[in-house]
XYZ file of C-alpha atoms in Angstrom:
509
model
C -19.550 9.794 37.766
C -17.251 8.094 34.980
C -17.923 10.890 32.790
C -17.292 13.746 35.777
C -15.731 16.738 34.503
C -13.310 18.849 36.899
C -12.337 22.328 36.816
C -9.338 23.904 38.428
C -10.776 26.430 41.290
C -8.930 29.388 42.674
C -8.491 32.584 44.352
C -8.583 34.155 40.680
C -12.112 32.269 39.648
C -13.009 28.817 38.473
C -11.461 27.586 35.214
C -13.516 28.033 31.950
C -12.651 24.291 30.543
C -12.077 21.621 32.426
C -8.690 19.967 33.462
C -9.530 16.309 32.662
C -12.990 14.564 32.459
C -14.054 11.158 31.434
C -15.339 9.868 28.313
C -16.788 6.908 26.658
C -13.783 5.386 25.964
C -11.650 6.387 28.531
C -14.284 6.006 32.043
C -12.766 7.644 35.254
C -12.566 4.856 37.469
C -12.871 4.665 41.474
C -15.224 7.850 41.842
C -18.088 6.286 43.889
C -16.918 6.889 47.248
C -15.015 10.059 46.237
C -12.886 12.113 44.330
C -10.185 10.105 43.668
C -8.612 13.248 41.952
C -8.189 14.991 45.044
C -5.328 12.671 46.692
C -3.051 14.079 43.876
C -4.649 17.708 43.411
C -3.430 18.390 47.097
C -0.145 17.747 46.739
C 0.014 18.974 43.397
C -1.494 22.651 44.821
C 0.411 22.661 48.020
C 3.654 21.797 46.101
C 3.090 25.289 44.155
C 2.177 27.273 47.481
C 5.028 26.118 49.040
C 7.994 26.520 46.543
C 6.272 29.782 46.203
C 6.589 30.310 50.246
C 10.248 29.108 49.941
C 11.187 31.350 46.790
C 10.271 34.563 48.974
C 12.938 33.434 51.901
C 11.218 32.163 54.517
C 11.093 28.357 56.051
C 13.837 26.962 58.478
C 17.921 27.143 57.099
C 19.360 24.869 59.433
C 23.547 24.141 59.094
C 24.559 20.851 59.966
C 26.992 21.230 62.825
C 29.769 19.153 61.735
C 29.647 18.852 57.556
C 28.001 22.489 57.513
C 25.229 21.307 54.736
C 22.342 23.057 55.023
C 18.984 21.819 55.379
C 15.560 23.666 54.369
C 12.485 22.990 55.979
C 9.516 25.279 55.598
C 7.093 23.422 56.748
C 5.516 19.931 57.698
C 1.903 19.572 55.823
C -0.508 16.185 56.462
C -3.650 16.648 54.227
C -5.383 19.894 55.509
C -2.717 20.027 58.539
C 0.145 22.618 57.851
C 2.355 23.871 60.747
C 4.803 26.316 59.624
C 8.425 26.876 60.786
C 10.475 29.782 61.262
C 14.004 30.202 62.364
C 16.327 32.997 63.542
C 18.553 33.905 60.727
C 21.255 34.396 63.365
C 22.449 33.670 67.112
C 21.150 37.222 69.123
C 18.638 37.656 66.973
C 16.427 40.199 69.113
C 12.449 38.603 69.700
C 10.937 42.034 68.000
C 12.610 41.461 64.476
C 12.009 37.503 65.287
C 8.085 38.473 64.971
C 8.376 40.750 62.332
C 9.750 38.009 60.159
C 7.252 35.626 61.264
C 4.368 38.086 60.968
C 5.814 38.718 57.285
C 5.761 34.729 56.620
C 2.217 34.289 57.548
C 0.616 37.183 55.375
C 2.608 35.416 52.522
C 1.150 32.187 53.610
C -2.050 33.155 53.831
C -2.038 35.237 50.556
C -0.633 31.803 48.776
C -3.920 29.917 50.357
C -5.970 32.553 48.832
C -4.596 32.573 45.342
C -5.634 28.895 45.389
C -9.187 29.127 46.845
C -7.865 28.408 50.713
C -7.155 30.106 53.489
C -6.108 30.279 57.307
C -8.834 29.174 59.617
C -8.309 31.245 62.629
C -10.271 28.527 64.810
C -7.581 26.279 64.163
C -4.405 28.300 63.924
C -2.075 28.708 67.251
C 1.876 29.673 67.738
C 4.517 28.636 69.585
C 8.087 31.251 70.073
C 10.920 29.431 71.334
C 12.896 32.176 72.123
C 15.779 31.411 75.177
C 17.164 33.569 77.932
C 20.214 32.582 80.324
C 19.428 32.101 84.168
C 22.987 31.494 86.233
C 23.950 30.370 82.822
C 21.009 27.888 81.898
C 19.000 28.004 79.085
C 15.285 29.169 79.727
C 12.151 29.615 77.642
C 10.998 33.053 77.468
C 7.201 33.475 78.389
C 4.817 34.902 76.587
C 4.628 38.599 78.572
C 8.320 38.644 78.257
C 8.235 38.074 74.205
C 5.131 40.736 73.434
C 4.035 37.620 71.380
C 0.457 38.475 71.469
C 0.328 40.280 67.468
C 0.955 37.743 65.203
C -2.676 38.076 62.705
C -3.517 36.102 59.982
C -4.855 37.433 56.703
C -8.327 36.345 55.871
C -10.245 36.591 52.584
C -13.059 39.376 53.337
C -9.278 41.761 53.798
C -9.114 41.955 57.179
C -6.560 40.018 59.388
C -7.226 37.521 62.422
C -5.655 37.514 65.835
C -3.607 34.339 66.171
C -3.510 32.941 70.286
C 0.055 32.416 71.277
C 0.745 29.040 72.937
C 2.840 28.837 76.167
C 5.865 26.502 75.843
C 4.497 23.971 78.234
C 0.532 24.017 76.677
C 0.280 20.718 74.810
C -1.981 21.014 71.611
C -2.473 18.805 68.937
C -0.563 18.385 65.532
C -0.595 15.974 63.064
C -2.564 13.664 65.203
C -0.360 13.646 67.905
C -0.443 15.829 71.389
C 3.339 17.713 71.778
C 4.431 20.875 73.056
C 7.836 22.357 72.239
C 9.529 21.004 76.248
C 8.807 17.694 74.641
C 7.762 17.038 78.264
C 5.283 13.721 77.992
C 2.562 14.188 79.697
C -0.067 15.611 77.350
C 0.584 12.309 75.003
C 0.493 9.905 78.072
C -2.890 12.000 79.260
C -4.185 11.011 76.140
C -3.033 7.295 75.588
C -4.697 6.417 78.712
C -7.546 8.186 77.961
C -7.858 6.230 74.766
C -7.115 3.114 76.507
C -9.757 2.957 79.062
C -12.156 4.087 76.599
C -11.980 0.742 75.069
C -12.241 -0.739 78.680
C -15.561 1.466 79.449
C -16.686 0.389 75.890
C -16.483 -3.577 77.302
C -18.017 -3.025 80.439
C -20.846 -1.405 78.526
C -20.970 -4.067 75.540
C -19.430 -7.505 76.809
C -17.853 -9.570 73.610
C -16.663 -12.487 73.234
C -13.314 -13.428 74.529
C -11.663 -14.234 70.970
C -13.503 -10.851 69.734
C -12.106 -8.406 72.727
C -8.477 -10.457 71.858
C -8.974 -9.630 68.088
C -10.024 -5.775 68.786
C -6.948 -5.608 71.006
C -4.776 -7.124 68.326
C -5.956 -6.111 65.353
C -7.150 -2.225 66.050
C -6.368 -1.123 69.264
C -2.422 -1.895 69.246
C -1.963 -0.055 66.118
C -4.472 2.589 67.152
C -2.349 3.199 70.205
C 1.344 2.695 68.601
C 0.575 6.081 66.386
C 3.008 8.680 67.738
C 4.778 6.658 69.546
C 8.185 7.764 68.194
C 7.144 11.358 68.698
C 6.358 10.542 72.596
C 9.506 11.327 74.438
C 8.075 10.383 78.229
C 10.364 7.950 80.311
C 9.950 4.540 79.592
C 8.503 3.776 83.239
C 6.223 6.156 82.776
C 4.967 4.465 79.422
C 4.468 0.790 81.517
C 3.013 2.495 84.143
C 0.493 4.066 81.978
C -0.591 1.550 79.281
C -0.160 -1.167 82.672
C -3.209 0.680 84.236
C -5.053 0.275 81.064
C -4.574 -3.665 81.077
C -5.127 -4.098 84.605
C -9.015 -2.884 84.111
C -8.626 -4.687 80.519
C -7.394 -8.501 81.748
C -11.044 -9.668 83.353
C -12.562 -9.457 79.632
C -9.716 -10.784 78.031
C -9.956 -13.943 80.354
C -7.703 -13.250 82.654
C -6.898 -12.290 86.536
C -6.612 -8.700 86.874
C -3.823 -9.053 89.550
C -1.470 -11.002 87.373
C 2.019 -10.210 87.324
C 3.867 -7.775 84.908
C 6.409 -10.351 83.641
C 3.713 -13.230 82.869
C 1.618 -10.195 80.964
C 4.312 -9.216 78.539
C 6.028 -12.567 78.104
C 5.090 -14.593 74.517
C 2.382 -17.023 74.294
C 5.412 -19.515 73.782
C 7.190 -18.982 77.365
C 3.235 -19.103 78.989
C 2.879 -15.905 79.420
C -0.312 -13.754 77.962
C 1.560 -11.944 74.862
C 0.342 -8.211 75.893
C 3.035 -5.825 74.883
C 5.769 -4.263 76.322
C 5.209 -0.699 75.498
C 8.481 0.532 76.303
C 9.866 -1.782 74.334
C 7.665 -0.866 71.540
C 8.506 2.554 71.836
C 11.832 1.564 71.514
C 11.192 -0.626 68.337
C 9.265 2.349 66.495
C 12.354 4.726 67.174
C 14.847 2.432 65.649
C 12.482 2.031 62.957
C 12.816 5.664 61.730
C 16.798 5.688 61.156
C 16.926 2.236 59.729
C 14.203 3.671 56.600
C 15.707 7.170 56.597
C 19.214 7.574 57.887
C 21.709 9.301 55.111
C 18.440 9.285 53.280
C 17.955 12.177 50.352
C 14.513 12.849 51.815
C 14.367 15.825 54.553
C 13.216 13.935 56.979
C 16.665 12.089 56.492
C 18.101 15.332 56.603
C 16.690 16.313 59.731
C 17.701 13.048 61.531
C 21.405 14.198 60.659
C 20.906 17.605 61.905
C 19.386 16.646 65.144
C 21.779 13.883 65.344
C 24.961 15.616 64.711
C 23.869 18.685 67.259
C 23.697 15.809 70.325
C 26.996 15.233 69.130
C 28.612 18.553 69.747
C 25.971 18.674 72.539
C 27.484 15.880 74.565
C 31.304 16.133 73.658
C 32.324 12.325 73.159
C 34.029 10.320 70.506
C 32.895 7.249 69.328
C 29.553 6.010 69.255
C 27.370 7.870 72.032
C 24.393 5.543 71.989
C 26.634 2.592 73.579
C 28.200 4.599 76.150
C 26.090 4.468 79.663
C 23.408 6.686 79.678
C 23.196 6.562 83.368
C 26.263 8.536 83.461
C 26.388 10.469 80.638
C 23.060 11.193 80.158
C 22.973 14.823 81.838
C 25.084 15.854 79.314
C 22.599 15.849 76.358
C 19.356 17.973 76.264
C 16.065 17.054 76.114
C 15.863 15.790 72.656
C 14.663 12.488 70.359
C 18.500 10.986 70.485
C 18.459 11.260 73.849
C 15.464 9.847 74.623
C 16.848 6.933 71.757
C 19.963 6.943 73.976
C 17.645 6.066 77.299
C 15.765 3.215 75.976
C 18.320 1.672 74.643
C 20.610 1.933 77.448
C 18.092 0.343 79.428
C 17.298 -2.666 77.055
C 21.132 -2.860 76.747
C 20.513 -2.437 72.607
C 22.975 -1.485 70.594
C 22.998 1.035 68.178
C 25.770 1.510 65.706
C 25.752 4.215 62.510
C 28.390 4.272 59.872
C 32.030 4.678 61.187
C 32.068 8.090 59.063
C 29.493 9.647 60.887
C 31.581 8.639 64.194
C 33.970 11.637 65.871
C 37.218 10.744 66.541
C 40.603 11.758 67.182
C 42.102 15.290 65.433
C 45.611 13.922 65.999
C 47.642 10.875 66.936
C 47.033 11.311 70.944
C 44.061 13.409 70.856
C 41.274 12.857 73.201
C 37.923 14.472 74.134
C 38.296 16.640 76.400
C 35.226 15.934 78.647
C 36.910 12.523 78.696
C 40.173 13.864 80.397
C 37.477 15.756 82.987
C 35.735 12.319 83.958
C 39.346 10.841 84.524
C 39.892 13.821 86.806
C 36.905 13.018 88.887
C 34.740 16.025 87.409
C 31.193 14.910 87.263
C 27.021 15.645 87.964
C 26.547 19.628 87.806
C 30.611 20.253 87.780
C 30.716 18.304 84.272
C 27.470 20.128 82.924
C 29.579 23.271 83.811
C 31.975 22.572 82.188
C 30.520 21.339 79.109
C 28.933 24.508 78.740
C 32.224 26.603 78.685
C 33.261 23.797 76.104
C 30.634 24.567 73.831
C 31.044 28.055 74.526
C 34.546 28.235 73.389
C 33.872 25.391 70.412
C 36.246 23.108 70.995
C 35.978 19.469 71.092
C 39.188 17.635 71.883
C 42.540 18.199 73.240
C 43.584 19.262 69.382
C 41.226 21.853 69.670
C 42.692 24.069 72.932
C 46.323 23.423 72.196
C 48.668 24.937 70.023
C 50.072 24.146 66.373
C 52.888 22.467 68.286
C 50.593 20.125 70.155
C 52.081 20.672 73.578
C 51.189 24.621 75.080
C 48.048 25.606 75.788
C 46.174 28.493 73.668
C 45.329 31.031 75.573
C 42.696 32.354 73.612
C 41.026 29.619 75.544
C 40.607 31.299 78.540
C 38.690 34.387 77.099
C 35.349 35.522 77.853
C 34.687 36.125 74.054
C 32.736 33.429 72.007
C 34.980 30.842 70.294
C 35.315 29.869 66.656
C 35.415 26.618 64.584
C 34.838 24.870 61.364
C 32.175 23.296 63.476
C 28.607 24.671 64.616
C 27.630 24.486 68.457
C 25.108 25.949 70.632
C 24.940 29.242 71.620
C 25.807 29.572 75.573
C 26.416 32.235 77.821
C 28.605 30.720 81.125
C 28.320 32.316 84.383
C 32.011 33.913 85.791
C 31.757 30.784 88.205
C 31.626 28.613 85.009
C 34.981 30.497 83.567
C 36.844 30.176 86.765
C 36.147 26.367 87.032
C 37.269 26.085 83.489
C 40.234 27.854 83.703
C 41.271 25.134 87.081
C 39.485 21.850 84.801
C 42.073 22.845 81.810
C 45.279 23.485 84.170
C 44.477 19.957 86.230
C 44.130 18.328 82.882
C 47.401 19.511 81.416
C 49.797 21.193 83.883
C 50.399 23.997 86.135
C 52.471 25.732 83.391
C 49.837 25.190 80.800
C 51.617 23.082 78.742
C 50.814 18.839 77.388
C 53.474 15.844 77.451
C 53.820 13.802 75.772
C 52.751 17.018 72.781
C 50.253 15.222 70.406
C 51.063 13.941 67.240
C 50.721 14.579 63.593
C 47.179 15.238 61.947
C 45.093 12.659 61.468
C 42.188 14.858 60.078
C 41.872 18.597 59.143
C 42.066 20.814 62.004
C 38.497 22.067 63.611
C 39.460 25.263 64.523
C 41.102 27.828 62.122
C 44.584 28.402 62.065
C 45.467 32.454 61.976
C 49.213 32.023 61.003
C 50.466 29.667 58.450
C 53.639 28.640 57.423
C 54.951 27.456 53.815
C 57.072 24.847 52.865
C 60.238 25.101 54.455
C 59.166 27.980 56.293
C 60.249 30.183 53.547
C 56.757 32.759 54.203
C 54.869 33.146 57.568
C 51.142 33.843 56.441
C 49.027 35.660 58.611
C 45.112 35.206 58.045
C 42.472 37.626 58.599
C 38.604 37.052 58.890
C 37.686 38.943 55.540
C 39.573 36.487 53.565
C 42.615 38.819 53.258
C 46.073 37.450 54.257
C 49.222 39.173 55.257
C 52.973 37.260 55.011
C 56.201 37.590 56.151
C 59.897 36.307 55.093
C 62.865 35.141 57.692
C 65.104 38.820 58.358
C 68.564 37.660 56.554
C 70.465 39.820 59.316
C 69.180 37.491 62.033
C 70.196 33.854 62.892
C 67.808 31.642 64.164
C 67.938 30.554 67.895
C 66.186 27.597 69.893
C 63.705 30.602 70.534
C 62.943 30.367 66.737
C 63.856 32.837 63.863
C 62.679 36.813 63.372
C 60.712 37.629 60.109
C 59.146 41.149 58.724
């Protein structure tokens, strides 16, 4: 085995001379309990494949909603385990030229496997399509009949091509050794958890141990065995107790203990008298802090990612300052379904607190500027009337007072009441808000200002650089009045000499 020789196989044939081997005075080392030259020859083929896979466009091109960077993410590989990502190269994006795209991606993918002696097992291979339609303004999966996303094939080596099952959104399946399903919904993980858990209890009953020996497994395998994933599992945190609780309750007679026991003596430490079990909830909450304290403002994509997903349940939400310490109890609804918010329940409960760098903090545009779902709270609007109006908020992208009020910081814009899409230097969801949604907008913006539409005290001077683009411009001394258009192009205008200016401002042409 010192003396192996290995030759590069691919798609194209098996190498005439071999890539390294072993000789007398340089042995090959570690090759008794195998290749030890495969832990580096899979990275070093899939690296290839998938710059390859990149080069010809396809992957994930994600913009970071509030710094615009762009992240690239084709896909997330673990040994033998590749699941593949696609994303719409644009909001409205119809679901046919969606699964063209993808379609395209996969017979690349596949050919790329081939070329290096692989390919896509269709036993193994599944899809989900996230693809979203509005109901009374909500956000909805699309199901599978609706999407026609029953063609997607994968190429196979003989030349023909493999059907490929589409997944429903709420099907759990497993990846990367964990059980998820794109509604992130819990219960395929807890499902298997428990079953894992009283697997080890049924294993007892069968084959008593010893007491220090079942404490020992517990400790030293099964903890660790059942902590994998955790920061992947977004379930409620009662749900977690009651689940792994179930598991200990049939555990505590073989670990010396009465079964009946209460919760609080079970998790408390060995030092306070209690039994030491864990608090999985609190575990769960552990792991998750975990993963931004090793990769936050990291140069690694996963660091990337964090920031993406992070800065999204900023614009999602709508508040300044650091979300994670406000109280989730009553700003909770405001956030989807996602990991920060799930970061944001445990650690409200626990009564942690979670700071990030004051940079990556939203604050004030201007001296007096606040957010305006924080002017709605103070004018009682909350529970669905808040989620209403959030979603008109994101609809016209706006953020803050600064954001819906004129250069002069005291009248209202009244672009702000159109049915048309907003724009801004930042990136927020797509929406689509019912006519009810518009007309409680348009009474939320006049109770939070005035009747006449207008601010006092007017805001102040700049503290940052305005979110949303400014059309007109003025110079220095108000010598030229520029006038901006979307193509980049610009129009301007001097002060008419003939004219004089009044309190109702100057005329130029």
């Amino acid at each position: 085995m010192q003396l192996m020789q290995y030759f590069v196989k691919s798609g194209f044939g098996v190498a005439d001379t071999p890539s390294f081997e072993g000789t007398p005075l340089a042995l090959l080392m570690g090759l008794g309990q195998g290749s030890s030259a495969a832990p580096l020859g899979m990275p070093g083929i899939v690296t290839l494949a998938l710059n390859s896979y990149k080069t010809l466009g396809h992957g994930m091109k994600a913009k970071l909603s509030r710094c615009q960077c762009i992240v690239l993410l084709a896909a997330i590989i673990y040994v033998d385990d590749t699941d593949l990502l696609h994303w719409g190269e644009f909001y409205g994006i119809d679901d046919k030229t969606f699964l063209s795209k993808i379609q395209t991606a996969i017979n690349d993918w596949g050919k790329l496997l081939q070329a290096t002696d692989g390919s896509i097992k269709q036993a193994k291979s599944f899809y989900y399509v996230m693809s979203w339609k509005f109901v009374k303004g909500k956000p909805t999966f699309k199901t599978i009949p609706e999407l026609h996303a029953d063609q997607l094939t994968a190429p196979q080596p003989d030349g023909t091509s493999a059907p490929i099952p589409a997944c429903p959104n709420d099907h759990s399946a497993k990846t990367l050794g964990t059980w998820n399903n794109p509604n992130n919904d819990g219960i395929a993980p807890l499902a298997a958890l428990r079953e894992k858990g009283l697997e080890w209890v049924d294993q007892l009953e069968a084959r008593l141990l010893e007491r220090c020996l079942t404490w020992l497994s517990l400790k030293c395998q099964k903890n660790d065995q059942w902590s994998y994933g955790l920061s992947s599992n977004y379930t409620k945190p009662s749900d977690l107790d009651e689940t792994m609780g179930s598991v200990y309750y049939r555990a505590l007679q073989f670990l010396g203990f009465n079964r009946c026991i209460i919760t609080e003596f079970r998790t408390l430490p060995i030092e306070y008298q209690g039994i030491g079990m864990k608090k999985w909830s609190i575990e769960k909450l552990a792991k998750d802090i975990t993963t931004p304290i090793r990769h936050w403002q990291m140069d690694s994509t996963l660091g990337q990612v964090l920031q993406l997903v992070y800065e999204s349940f900023q614009m999602e939400v709508g508040l300044d300052g650091n979300i994670l310490t406000r109280s989730y109890k009553h700003y909770g609804d405001l956030a989807s379904h996602s990991w920060f918010k799930v970061l944001w329940q445990y650690s409200s409960l626990y009564k942690v607190k979670i700071e990030f760098n004051r940079k990556c903090i939203l604050g004030p545009t201007c001296q007096g500027d606040k957010p305006l779902l924080e002017l709605f709270i103070e004018h009682g609007y909350k529970g669905v009337k808040l989620q209403h109006l959030n979603r008109v908020r994101k609809f016209h992208c706006v953020h803050s007072l600064a954001d819906i009020l004129c250069a002069d910081g005291r009248n209202v814009e009244p672009a702000i009441f159109s049915t048309m899409p907003g724009h801004s230097l930042r990136t927020f969801s797509w929406e689509q808000p019912t006519n009810a949604d518009f007309d409680a907008w348009k009474h939320a913006i006049r109770a939070i200002t005035s009747s006449s539409l207008t601010y006092s005290p007017p805001l102040g001077k700049y503290k940052t650089e305005p979110r949303i683009p400014y059309q007109w411009l003025a110079s220095h001394g108000a010598t030229f009045l520029y006038h901006l258009f979307p193509n980049g192009g610009y129009d301007f205008f001097q002060p008419e000499s003939s004219t004089r200016s009044t309190r109702s401002g100057s005329r130029h042409s």
